[in-house]
Amino acid sequence: MNFELTDDQDMFVSAAKKLSQSRLTPILQRHPPDRALPKEAMPEIYGALGDFGVTAARLPTEHGGAALSMIDYGLVIEQLPPVIALSLISHDGSITRLHAGASAELRAAYLPDLIAGRKIACTANSEPEAGSDSNAIRTRLEVEGPDAYITSRKLWIKNASVCDVMIVSCAVGLDDGNRPITSRVLVDRSHANVDISEIPLTGLKQGHLSEVVFDRTRVPSANIIGSPGDAGKYMTLAWNGNRPLLG
């Protein structure tokens, strides 16, 4: 088995390293290392990532993505400052989940800006009593005609305080075994009332990890993604890629 990088991979690694050194690291150096980056710094970071073409690393090229293999994506992640790499993984994973099952209208409304880096995405799944187990969440999504209401407390959410778009996993009811029937809904922060507070970090302090509280937060029912019961499947779809990247 040959573990040597191909010529194309060598070029890709060199380009990612140059991106990190010339555009990303200088942004971090302009801000205190012991405080979360201000939201105003994020468009510059994501603009650079968008120019490089890795904001939607896993999407097919015909849908605006880079269609990278996980090995190639991992090679890029290794070159980025860790704070930015972790943020990108959350953003890209959220784009992957939005692309999987969202209506054509939602894709058209949000994917172009997310892929270009003009907007930032996150996924709100983990909860205090459930951890990241989508099949144990207690978040309620109540659908009332054209509107839906989210009631929840989410915890350890990457990018939440700087994002424009959230993919939120919710329970829409219980199955015969009294387990949550999970669904996903898109929350546009410019149109929704969400309470977000930063969690103090012991390392990578320029990053963003937050508690998110939804108190009957109203969203359009049209923002529900996919079918009832599919949230766990599509959360796992992205996690299966995220976990090796972090390892």
XYZ file of N, CA and C in Angstrom, residues 97-98 101-103 106 122-125 140-142 148-150 165-172 182-189 218-232:
141
model
N -25.774 18.747 5.665
C -27.088 18.356 6.188
C -28.217 19.146 5.531
N -27.972 20.418 5.239
C -28.986 21.224 4.560
C -29.221 20.707 3.150
N -31.868 16.660 1.762
C -33.278 16.621 2.130
C -33.998 17.938 2.134
N -33.286 19.056 2.000
C -33.965 20.357 1.998
C -34.709 20.563 0.689
N -35.746 21.373 0.751
C -36.498 21.695 -0.461
C -35.627 22.502 -1.414
N -35.353 26.094 -0.159
C -34.385 26.345 0.909
C -32.955 26.292 0.382
N -24.325 26.553 11.371
C -23.990 25.631 12.451
C -25.123 24.627 12.597
N -24.854 23.569 13.346
C -25.862 22.564 13.665
C -26.074 22.546 15.170
N -27.327 22.667 15.603
C -27.666 22.638 17.025
C -28.348 21.306 17.327
N -27.576 20.376 17.859
C -28.116 19.050 18.153
C -27.938 18.673 19.620
N -38.613 20.327 21.427
C -39.944 20.164 20.841
C -40.104 21.068 19.626
N -40.653 20.501 18.580
C -41.038 21.276 17.400
C -42.536 21.093 17.217
N -43.280 22.177 17.421
C -44.738 22.137 17.317
C -45.159 22.884 16.060
N -44.018 27.064 12.809
C -43.564 26.014 13.713
C -42.826 26.682 14.865
N -42.881 26.053 16.039
C -42.314 26.665 17.243
C -41.331 25.692 17.897
N -40.135 26.208 18.203
C -39.074 25.402 18.806
C -38.938 25.774 20.276
N -27.214 30.929 10.080
C -28.173 29.856 9.825
C -27.871 28.688 10.760
N -28.916 28.157 11.393
C -28.781 26.972 12.237
C -29.630 25.840 11.673
N -29.070 24.642 11.697
C -29.857 23.435 11.455
C -30.119 22.817 12.828
N -31.370 22.796 13.254
C -31.723 22.372 14.614
C -32.430 21.024 14.563
N -31.944 20.081 15.344
C -32.622 18.788 15.448
C -33.675 18.866 16.544
N -34.857 18.345 16.240
C -36.024 18.481 17.122
C -36.800 17.172 17.171
N -37.640 17.056 18.184
C -38.580 15.941 18.272
C -39.971 16.441 17.902
N -40.604 15.749 16.971
C -41.950 16.137 16.543
C -43.018 15.219 17.130
N -37.485 12.281 15.330
C -36.666 13.479 15.161
C -36.791 14.071 13.761
N -36.670 15.372 13.722
C -36.721 16.100 12.461
C -35.707 17.227 12.522
N -35.521 17.900 11.399
C -34.583 19.028 11.334
C -35.330 20.253 10.836
N -34.908 21.401 11.339
C -35.529 22.643 10.893
C -34.448 23.708 10.765
N -34.568 24.528 9.743
C -33.616 25.621 9.527
C -34.091 26.860 10.270
N -33.195 27.444 11.037
C -33.473 28.691 11.750
C -32.597 29.788 11.155
N -33.242 30.790 10.589
C -32.548 31.967 10.064
C -32.478 32.988 11.193
N -31.283 33.272 11.670
C -31.161 34.123 12.858
C -31.624 35.552 12.621
N -40.317 31.058 16.795
C -41.143 30.821 15.604
C -40.283 30.767 14.352
N -40.542 29.759 13.532
C -39.928 29.646 12.209
C -41.023 29.225 11.232
N -40.863 29.497 9.951
C -41.855 29.012 8.986
C -41.846 27.486 8.916
N -43.014 26.892 8.804
C -43.083 25.435 8.640
C -42.340 24.981 7.394
N -42.239 25.871 6.411
C -41.519 25.541 5.174
C -40.029 25.331 5.417
N -39.540 25.721 6.602
C -38.124 25.539 6.922
C -37.804 24.158 7.471
N -38.818 23.315 7.638
C -38.571 21.943 8.084
C -37.894 21.181 6.948
N -36.831 20.469 7.294
C -36.007 19.780 6.302
C -36.269 18.281 6.362
N -36.464 17.673 5.201
C -36.590 16.226 5.129
C -37.899 15.715 5.687
N -37.862 14.486 6.196
C -39.059 13.805 6.684
C -38.929 13.505 8.170
N -40.057 13.413 8.894
C -39.990 13.047 10.311
C -39.249 11.727 10.503
N -38.330 11.719 11.448
C -37.571 10.510 11.741
C -36.207 10.429 11.088
N -35.862 11.406 10.227
C -34.601 11.276 9.492
C -33.445 12.085 10.076
N -33.666 12.795 11.183
C -32.611 13.674 11.709
C -31.362 12.888 12.088
N -31.542 11.772 12.799
C -30.387 10.986 13.216
C -29.564 10.503 12.041
